[in-house]
C-alpha cells in the first residue's frame, strides 16, 4: 500500500509540474546536496546515502482510464457508485480532522493515510458516478445539498474520542473489505477496477482498527471502559450497511453490484473473531432507527449538515472558479 | 604512576583529536562516536526545534483540510500535512540518537521550554495561505535545509535528505496553488496577492537575525552543522523568488527590492526585527493557539498512549509466561 500511495502522490506532483512548465525552477536545483566525500580514515558511510526515487506513476483515479475510453455509468450504476463514494468521502472528511490532533504522531500519520486512501476511493467513485450526468467529482462533492447525499449513517457519525473513531473504523473497514473483495468481480469494469485497488488499502485500515481495538480493550481499565462505550454507541449504525433495496437488487441481478445482505455473514465472523480476542461482546437490541436505510434515500442524522457546510463553504463562495 | 582520572583525560584528549580530525576532513560524526558536550547540546537543541516546527507547522495547514476547494487539493494538502508529521518523526528519531527521549522533547514543547519556528505563529485566514506557505515558507525552509543534508552529524544529515525531497514537492504544490489563483477570477487574484503580502516578510525572517547579530552561527559553522550564513541564505532565497514571482504575476511587497549589479546581490528594505522579536517571545498572532492545540492533543491522548503501553506490557508478560511453560 505504501507503493500505491507514493505513486498517487507522484502522480499529483507530476501533474503540478506539468502545469507549471519550464518557467519553474526547482528550489533546490542550485544548492549542493552531495554528501560529504568519504575520507581515507573512515569507510564510506555505512548507512548508505539516502535517496528517494520517484516510483512509476499510477493512474490518478482508479478506473478512470476505462471511463475515459467511453464507458459511461448507467443511471443505476451511477447511483450505486455515489452511495459508495459518499460513504468514503464523508468518513475521510471526519478522519481529516484528527490530523494534528491525534494521541501520538504515528496516529497523525496513520489516520492521515487512511483518510487519503478514502479520498482516493471517493474521487474514483464520484468521477464514475458523474459520467452518467456529465458532472465532475467536484460537482458532486461540493454542489449537492444534504438530501442528495447517499452515505449510510455510520460514516457521518462524529469522531468522538479515539475509541469512538476506532469503533467506527472497525465497522467501516471490515464492511469495506468484504464489499470491495466481492465487488472486484463486478461485471462493470470500472467498479471492478476501483474495488480491486481499494480492497488492498482497506485491508490495512482493517488491520489498523483491529490492533487498536485489542490495545484499547486490553490496555487500562479506562481504555477498556471507553472501548466498550464506543462499541455500544457505534453498533446501532451497523445494520444499515447490510440493507438491500430495489436498486442493489436490480444491479446485483446483472452482476454489477454486491447485495449488501450477502456480506453480513463474513462481516460478523470477522467481528466475532476480534471481539473474542478482545473479550468484548457484540451489542444487541438497540438499533438507530435505521431499518429503512435512511441514508441511501437522503435522510440523514444531524451530523451531516454541518460537515458538508464546512467542506463546501469555499467552493460555493466562488461558483465556476478553478482551484 | 598514572591514575585512572589521568587516563580519562588522556582518552578524552585523544577522542577530541579524532573528532576535530573528522570535522576538519568534513566527514560524518555518528551516534556512538565521542563528541564534545556542547556539540551534542547544540544538535539536540537544533534538531528538536526543527522537529517541533514540523509538528506545530501542521496546524496552520490542517486548518484548511476540511475546507479545501476541490477533492484533488484536499488530497494533496492532506498528504503534505501528513508528510510533516513524518518529518517530525524522523527528526525526533535523529535527536534520540543523541540521548534524549521523544517524551522529554515533547514535554519541553508542551511546557513552553522549547522553541519552534516563529513562522507558524501566523494565522491562515484564506485558502491562498496554503499556496503562500508552500511557495514562501517551504521555499525558505528548503534554502535553509538543503545545506543541512551535509551537516556533520550523520543521522541529521540523512534525515534532511529525505525531508528536502519532500519539501521540494511541497513548495511546488504551493506555487501551483498560487498560479491557479492568479489565473482565476478577480477575487482569487486578490486572495493570492494578499497572502503573498502577509507571508513574504515573515518568510524572510525565517533565516534568522542578520549575521552580525546571530550568536550561535559561528560555532555551528565551525562544526560543519551550518554551511552558509543567515544573510547569504536570505539572498539566495530572494534570488529564487524574483523570477518565480514574475511567472505568477504577483508583486513581492518590497518597493526597494532590486538587483544590485555592482555588489551582485539584491538590495532590499530593512526587515522589521521588532516584529521578529515580538513573535519569537510569544506575542505573535497565534502563539497561544498553537500551544493550546498541541497541549490538548497531548493531554487528551494520554489515556490512549497509556493503554498501548499497558497492553504491550501485558503481551510481553504473556509471552514470557508461555515460553516459561514450554521450558
PDB file of N, CA, C and O in Angstrom, chain B residues 79-130:
ATOM      1  N   UNK B  79      -1.883  14.981   2.211  1.00  0.00           N
ATOM      2  CA  UNK B  79      -0.611  14.268   2.060  1.00  0.00           C
ATOM      3  C   UNK B  79       0.537  15.129   2.566  1.00  0.00           C
ATOM      4  O   UNK B  79       1.473  14.644   3.202  1.00  0.00           O
ATOM      5  N   UNK B  80       0.438  16.418   2.318  1.00  0.00           N
ATOM      6  CA  UNK B  80       1.507  17.326   2.731  1.00  0.00           C
ATOM      7  C   UNK B  80       1.589  17.425   4.253  1.00  0.00           C
ATOM      8  O   UNK B  80       2.668  17.318   4.834  1.00  0.00           O
ATOM      9  N   UNK B  81       0.437  17.621   4.895  1.00  0.00           N
ATOM     10  CA  UNK B  81       0.448  17.758   6.355  1.00  0.00           C
ATOM     11  C   UNK B  81       0.917  16.446   6.998  1.00  0.00           C
ATOM     12  O   UNK B  81       1.654  16.442   7.989  1.00  0.00           O
ATOM     13  N   UNK B  82       0.527  15.351   6.372  1.00  0.00           N
ATOM     14  CA  UNK B  82       0.948  14.055   6.874  1.00  0.00           C
ATOM     15  C   UNK B  82       2.463  13.872   6.705  1.00  0.00           C
ATOM     16  O   UNK B  82       3.130  13.311   7.575  1.00  0.00           O
ATOM     17  N   UNK B  83       3.012  14.374   5.605  1.00  0.00           N
ATOM     18  CA  UNK B  83       4.475  14.359   5.430  1.00  0.00           C
ATOM     19  C   UNK B  83       5.145  15.085   6.586  1.00  0.00           C
ATOM     20  O   UNK B  83       6.207  14.687   7.061  1.00  0.00           O
ATOM     21  N   UNK B  84       4.532  16.188   7.010  1.00  0.00           N
ATOM     22  CA  UNK B  84       5.148  16.971   8.079  1.00  0.00           C
ATOM     23  C   UNK B  84       5.200  16.168   9.376  1.00  0.00           C
ATOM     24  O   UNK B  84       6.194  16.224  10.104  1.00  0.00           O
ATOM     25  N   UNK B  85       4.150  15.409   9.652  1.00  0.00           N
ATOM     26  CA  UNK B  85       4.190  14.528  10.833  1.00  0.00           C
ATOM     27  C   UNK B  85       5.334  13.527  10.665  1.00  0.00           C
ATOM     28  O   UNK B  85       6.070  13.238  11.614  1.00  0.00           O
ATOM     29  N   UNK B  86       5.505  13.019   9.450  1.00  0.00           N
ATOM     30  CA  UNK B  86       6.594  12.083   9.172  1.00  0.00           C
ATOM     31  C   UNK B  86       7.950  12.736   9.384  1.00  0.00           C
ATOM     32  O   UNK B  86       8.846  12.140   9.979  1.00  0.00           O
ATOM     33  N   UNK B  87       8.095  13.987   8.945  1.00  0.00           N
ATOM     34  CA  UNK B  87       9.360  14.698   9.161  1.00  0.00           C
ATOM     35  C   UNK B  87       9.631  14.838  10.654  1.00  0.00           C
ATOM     36  O   UNK B  87      10.759  14.669  11.105  1.00  0.00           O
ATOM     37  N   UNK B  88       8.586  15.169  11.400  1.00  0.00           N
ATOM     38  CA  UNK B  88       8.740  15.272  12.854  1.00  0.00           C
ATOM     39  C   UNK B  88       9.259  13.960  13.422  1.00  0.00           C
ATOM     40  O   UNK B  88      10.189  13.950  14.239  1.00  0.00           O
ATOM     41  N   UNK B  89       8.698  12.864  12.942  1.00  0.00           N
ATOM     42  CA  UNK B  89       9.135  11.547  13.433  1.00  0.00           C
ATOM     43  C   UNK B  89      10.603  11.267  13.116  1.00  0.00           C
ATOM     44  O   UNK B  89      11.358  10.821  13.977  1.00  0.00           O
ATOM     45  N   UNK B  90      11.034  11.535  11.853  1.00  0.00           N
ATOM     46  CA  UNK B  90      12.455  11.265  11.551  1.00  0.00           C
ATOM     47  C   UNK B  90      13.353  12.116  12.425  1.00  0.00           C
ATOM     48  O   UNK B  90      14.412  11.690  12.862  1.00  0.00           O
ATOM     49  N   UNK B  91      12.941  13.385  12.608  1.00  0.00           N
ATOM     50  CA  UNK B  91      13.818  14.301  13.331  1.00  0.00           C
ATOM     51  C   UNK B  91      13.887  13.952  14.813  1.00  0.00           C
ATOM     52  O   UNK B  91      14.954  13.997  15.416  1.00  0.00           O
ATOM     53  N   UNK B  92      12.724  13.598  15.404  1.00  0.00           N
ATOM     54  CA  UNK B  92      12.775  13.162  16.805  1.00  0.00           C
ATOM     55  C   UNK B  92      13.685  11.933  16.915  1.00  0.00           C
ATOM     56  O   UNK B  92      14.461  11.811  17.868  1.00  0.00           O
ATOM     57  N   UNK B  93      13.601  11.025  15.938  1.00  0.00           N
ATOM     58  CA  UNK B  93      14.458   9.839  15.991  1.00  0.00           C
ATOM     59  C   UNK B  93      15.929  10.226  15.903  1.00  0.00           C
ATOM     60  O   UNK B  93      16.762   9.671  16.612  1.00  0.00           O
ATOM     61  N   UNK B  94      16.245  11.184  15.018  1.00  0.00           N
ATOM     62  CA  UNK B  94      17.640  11.629  14.894  1.00  0.00           C
ATOM     63  C   UNK B  94      18.111  12.224  16.221  1.00  0.00           C
ATOM     64  O   UNK B  94      19.223  11.955  16.685  1.00  0.00           O
ATOM     65  N   UNK B  95      17.240  13.008  16.867  1.00  0.00           N
ATOM     66  CA  UNK B  95      17.618  13.616  18.152  1.00  0.00           C
ATOM     67  C   UNK B  95      17.775  12.544  19.230  1.00  0.00           C
ATOM     68  O   UNK B  95      18.650  12.649  20.098  1.00  0.00           O
ATOM     69  N   UNK B  96      16.950  11.497  19.159  1.00  0.00           N
ATOM     70  CA  UNK B  96      17.035  10.429  20.157  1.00  0.00           C
ATOM     71  C   UNK B  96      18.408   9.731  20.139  1.00  0.00           C
ATOM     72  O   UNK B  96      18.863   9.240  21.155  1.00  0.00           O
ATOM     73  N   UNK B  97      19.058   9.711  18.970  1.00  0.00           N
ATOM     74  CA  UNK B  97      20.385   9.083  18.903  1.00  0.00           C
ATOM     75  C   UNK B  97      21.413   9.866  19.713  1.00  0.00           C
ATOM     76  O   UNK B  97      22.521   9.404  19.933  1.00  0.00           O
ATOM     77  N   UNK B  98      21.035  11.074  20.143  1.00  0.00           N
ATOM     78  CA  UNK B  98      21.957  11.888  20.946  1.00  0.00           C
ATOM     79  C   UNK B  98      21.677  11.737  22.434  1.00  0.00           C
ATOM     80  O   UNK B  98      22.270  12.424  23.259  1.00  0.00           O
ATOM     81  N   UNK B  99      20.719  10.866  22.784  1.00  0.00           N
ATOM     82  CA  UNK B  99      20.495  10.566  24.188  1.00  0.00           C
ATOM     83  C   UNK B  99      19.377  11.347  24.853  1.00  0.00           C
ATOM     84  O   UNK B  99      19.426  11.596  26.061  1.00  0.00           O
ATOM     85  N   UNK B 100      18.367  11.757  24.099  1.00  0.00           N
ATOM     86  CA  UNK B 100      17.193  12.390  24.717  1.00  0.00           C
ATOM     87  C   UNK B 100      15.970  11.626  24.210  1.00  0.00           C
ATOM     88  O   UNK B 100      15.970  11.142  23.075  1.00  0.00           O
ATOM     89  N   UNK B 101      14.948  11.475  25.056  1.00  0.00           N
ATOM     90  CA  UNK B 101      13.786  10.690  24.629  1.00  0.00           C
ATOM     91  C   UNK B 101      12.751  11.600  23.958  1.00  0.00           C
ATOM     92  O   UNK B 101      12.745  12.813  24.166  1.00  0.00           O
ATOM     93  N   UNK B 102      11.878  10.973  23.173  1.00  0.00           N
ATOM     94  CA  UNK B 102      10.842  11.756  22.498  1.00  0.00           C
ATOM     95  C   UNK B 102       9.902  12.390  23.524  1.00  0.00           C
ATOM     96  O   UNK B 102       9.456  13.522  23.361  1.00  0.00           O
ATOM     97  N   UNK B 103       9.608  11.616  24.606  1.00  0.00           N
ATOM     98  CA  UNK B 103       8.699  12.134  25.643  1.00  0.00           C
ATOM     99  C   UNK B 103       9.272  13.433  26.242  1.00  0.00           C
ATOM    100  O   UNK B 103       8.542  14.392  26.476  1.00  0.00           O
ATOM    101  N   UNK B 104      10.594  13.392  26.489  1.00  0.00           N
ATOM    102  CA  UNK B 104      11.241  14.555  27.091  1.00  0.00           C
ATOM    103  C   UNK B 104      11.134  15.769  26.157  1.00  0.00           C
ATOM    104  O   UNK B 104      10.803  16.875  26.590  1.00  0.00           O
ATOM    105  N   UNK B 105      11.396  15.536  24.882  1.00  0.00           N
ATOM    106  CA  UNK B 105      11.316  16.646  23.918  1.00  0.00           C
ATOM    107  C   UNK B 105       9.884  17.170  23.816  1.00  0.00           C
ATOM    108  O   UNK B 105       9.641  18.375  23.781  1.00  0.00           O
ATOM    109  N   UNK B 106       8.925  16.224  23.778  1.00  0.00           N
ATOM    110  CA  UNK B 106       7.522  16.610  23.661  1.00  0.00           C
ATOM    111  C   UNK B 106       7.117  17.434  24.882  1.00  0.00           C
ATOM    112  O   UNK B 106       6.415  18.430  24.770  1.00  0.00           O
ATOM    113  N   UNK B 107       7.591  16.986  26.055  1.00  0.00           N
ATOM    114  CA  UNK B 107       7.247  17.699  27.278  1.00  0.00           C
ATOM    115  C   UNK B 107       7.842  19.119  27.264  1.00  0.00           C
ATOM    116  O   UNK B 107       7.184  20.065  27.696  1.00  0.00           O
ATOM    117  N   UNK B 108       9.074  19.246  26.755  1.00  0.00           N
ATOM    118  CA  UNK B 108       9.691  20.581  26.657  1.00  0.00           C
ATOM    119  C   UNK B 108       8.838  21.493  25.777  1.00  0.00           C
ATOM    120  O   UNK B 108       8.664  22.673  26.072  1.00  0.00           O
ATOM    121  N   UNK B 109       8.295  20.920  24.713  1.00  0.00           N
ATOM    122  CA  UNK B 109       7.452  21.712  23.808  1.00  0.00           C
ATOM    123  C   UNK B 109       6.167  22.149  24.507  1.00  0.00           C
ATOM    124  O   UNK B 109       5.792  23.323  24.501  1.00  0.00           O
ATOM    125  N   UNK B 110       5.515  21.161  25.155  1.00  0.00           N
ATOM    126  CA  UNK B 110       4.247  21.438  25.837  1.00  0.00           C
ATOM    127  C   UNK B 110       4.427  22.472  26.953  1.00  0.00           C
ATOM    128  O   UNK B 110       3.566  23.322  27.170  1.00  0.00           O
ATOM    129  N   UNK B 111       5.560  22.363  27.669  1.00  0.00           N
ATOM    130  CA  UNK B 111       5.806  23.278  28.787  1.00  0.00           C
ATOM    131  C   UNK B 111       6.277  24.651  28.336  1.00  0.00           C
ATOM    132  O   UNK B 111       6.518  25.530  29.163  1.00  0.00           O
ATOM    133  N   UNK B 112       6.470  24.812  27.030  1.00  0.00           N
ATOM    134  CA  UNK B 112       6.941  26.106  26.530  1.00  0.00           C
ATOM    135  C   UNK B 112       8.425  26.326  26.762  1.00  0.00           C
ATOM    136  O   UNK B 112       8.912  27.452  26.684  1.00  0.00           O
ATOM    137  N   UNK B 113       9.183  25.230  27.052  1.00  0.00           N
ATOM    138  CA  UNK B 113      10.622  25.385  27.283  1.00  0.00           C
ATOM    139  C   UNK B 113      11.411  25.234  25.986  1.00  0.00           C
ATOM    140  O   UNK B 113      12.603  25.481  25.950  1.00  0.00           O
ATOM    141  N   UNK B 114      10.747  24.766  24.929  1.00  0.00           N
ATOM    142  CA  UNK B 114      11.446  24.566  23.659  1.00  0.00           C
ATOM    143  C   UNK B 114      10.856  25.501  22.619  1.00  0.00           C
ATOM    144  O   UNK B 114       9.687  25.868  22.684  1.00  0.00           O
ATOM    145  N   UNK B 115      11.685  25.884  21.665  1.00  0.00           N
ATOM    146  CA  UNK B 115      11.208  26.776  20.615  1.00  0.00           C
ATOM    147  C   UNK B 115      10.823  25.997  19.375  1.00  0.00           C
ATOM    148  O   UNK B 115      11.242  24.863  19.179  1.00  0.00           O
ATOM    149  N   UNK B 116      10.024  26.633  18.543  1.00  0.00           N
ATOM    150  CA  UNK B 116       9.763  26.132  17.190  1.00  0.00           C
ATOM    151  C   UNK B 116       9.771  27.352  16.284  1.00  0.00           C
ATOM    152  O   UNK B 116       9.792  28.486  16.769  1.00  0.00           O
ATOM    153  N   UNK B 117       9.758  27.129  14.990  1.00  0.00           N
ATOM    154  CA  UNK B 117       9.884  28.243  14.058  1.00  0.00           C
ATOM    155  C   UNK B 117       8.722  29.224  14.227  1.00  0.00           C
ATOM    156  O   UNK B 117       7.549  28.840  14.191  1.00  0.00           O
ATOM    157  N   UNK B 118       9.050  30.492  14.399  1.00  0.00           N
ATOM    158  CA  UNK B 118       8.037  31.527  14.656  1.00  0.00           C
ATOM    159  C   UNK B 118       7.046  31.685  13.515  1.00  0.00           C
ATOM    160  O   UNK B 118       5.955  32.212  13.701  1.00  0.00           O
ATOM    161  N   UNK B 119       7.429  31.252  12.333  1.00  0.00           N
ATOM    162  CA  UNK B 119       6.566  31.433  11.158  1.00  0.00           C
ATOM    163  C   UNK B 119       5.192  30.810  11.389  1.00  0.00           C
ATOM    164  O   UNK B 119       4.191  31.281  10.867  1.00  0.00           O
ATOM    165  N   UNK B 120       5.147  29.757  12.207  1.00  0.00           N
ATOM    166  CA  UNK B 120       3.873  29.052  12.378  1.00  0.00           C
ATOM    167  C   UNK B 120       2.960  29.739  13.384  1.00  0.00           C
ATOM    168  O   UNK B 120       1.876  29.261  13.674  1.00  0.00           O
ATOM    169  N   UNK B 121       3.414  30.872  13.903  1.00  0.00           N
ATOM    170  CA  UNK B 121       2.555  31.659  14.773  1.00  0.00           C
ATOM    171  C   UNK B 121       1.743  32.697  14.001  1.00  0.00           C
ATOM    172  O   UNK B 121       1.095  33.547  14.598  1.00  0.00           O
ATOM    173  N   UNK B 122       1.814  32.615  12.671  1.00  0.00           N
ATOM    174  CA  UNK B 122       0.961  33.477  11.852  1.00  0.00           C
ATOM    175  C   UNK B 122      -0.269  32.676  11.433  1.00  0.00           C
ATOM    176  O   UNK B 122      -0.183  31.476  11.186  1.00  0.00           O
ATOM    177  N   UNK B 123      -1.437  33.336  11.353  1.00  0.00           N
ATOM    178  CA  UNK B 123      -2.683  32.614  11.053  1.00  0.00           C
ATOM    179  C   UNK B 123      -2.867  32.353   9.557  1.00  0.00           C
ATOM    180  O   UNK B 123      -2.183  32.974   8.723  1.00  0.00           O
ATOM    181  N   UNK B 124      -3.772  31.450   9.229  1.00  0.00           N
ATOM    182  CA  UNK B 124      -4.078  31.133   7.828  1.00  0.00           C
ATOM    183  C   UNK B 124      -5.554  31.407   7.535  1.00  0.00           C
ATOM    184  O   UNK B 124      -6.364  30.488   7.440  1.00  0.00           O
ATOM    185  N   UNK B 125      -5.917  32.693   7.400  1.00  0.00           N
ATOM    186  CA  UNK B 125      -7.331  33.023   7.210  1.00  0.00           C
ATOM    187  C   UNK B 125      -7.904  32.636   5.839  1.00  0.00           C
ATOM    188  O   UNK B 125      -9.112  32.479   5.721  1.00  0.00           O
ATOM    189  N   UNK B 126      -7.090  32.501   4.798  1.00  0.00           N
ATOM    190  CA  UNK B 126      -7.665  32.199   3.473  1.00  0.00           C
ATOM    191  C   UNK B 126      -6.997  30.985   2.833  1.00  0.00           C
ATOM    192  O   UNK B 126      -5.901  30.583   3.214  1.00  0.00           O
ATOM    193  N   UNK B 127      -7.655  30.458   1.808  1.00  0.00           N
ATOM    194  CA  UNK B 127      -7.110  29.317   1.064  1.00  0.00           C
ATOM    195  C   UNK B 127      -5.762  29.666   0.425  1.00  0.00           C
ATOM    196  O   UNK B 127      -4.864  28.831   0.335  1.00  0.00           O
ATOM    197  N   UNK B 128      -5.611  30.920   0.004  1.00  0.00           N
ATOM    198  CA  UNK B 128      -4.362  31.313  -0.651  1.00  0.00           C
ATOM    199  C   UNK B 128      -3.171  31.160   0.295  1.00  0.00           C
ATOM    200  O   UNK B 128      -2.030  31.045  -0.161  1.00  0.00           O
ATOM    201  N   UNK B 129      -3.438  31.151   1.603  1.00  0.00           N
ATOM    202  CA  UNK B 129      -2.348  30.928   2.551  1.00  0.00           C
ATOM    203  C   UNK B 129      -1.706  29.555   2.351  1.00  0.00           C
ATOM    204  O   UNK B 129      -0.530  29.374   2.642  1.00  0.00           O
ATOM    205  N   UNK B 130      -2.495  28.588   1.860  1.00  0.00           N
ATOM    206  CA  UNK B 130      -1.907  27.269   1.579  1.00  0.00           C
ATOM    207  C   UNK B 130      -0.879  27.393   0.449  1.00  0.00           C
ATOM    208  O   UNK B 130       0.152  26.735   0.455  1.00  0.00           O
TER     209      UNK B 130
END
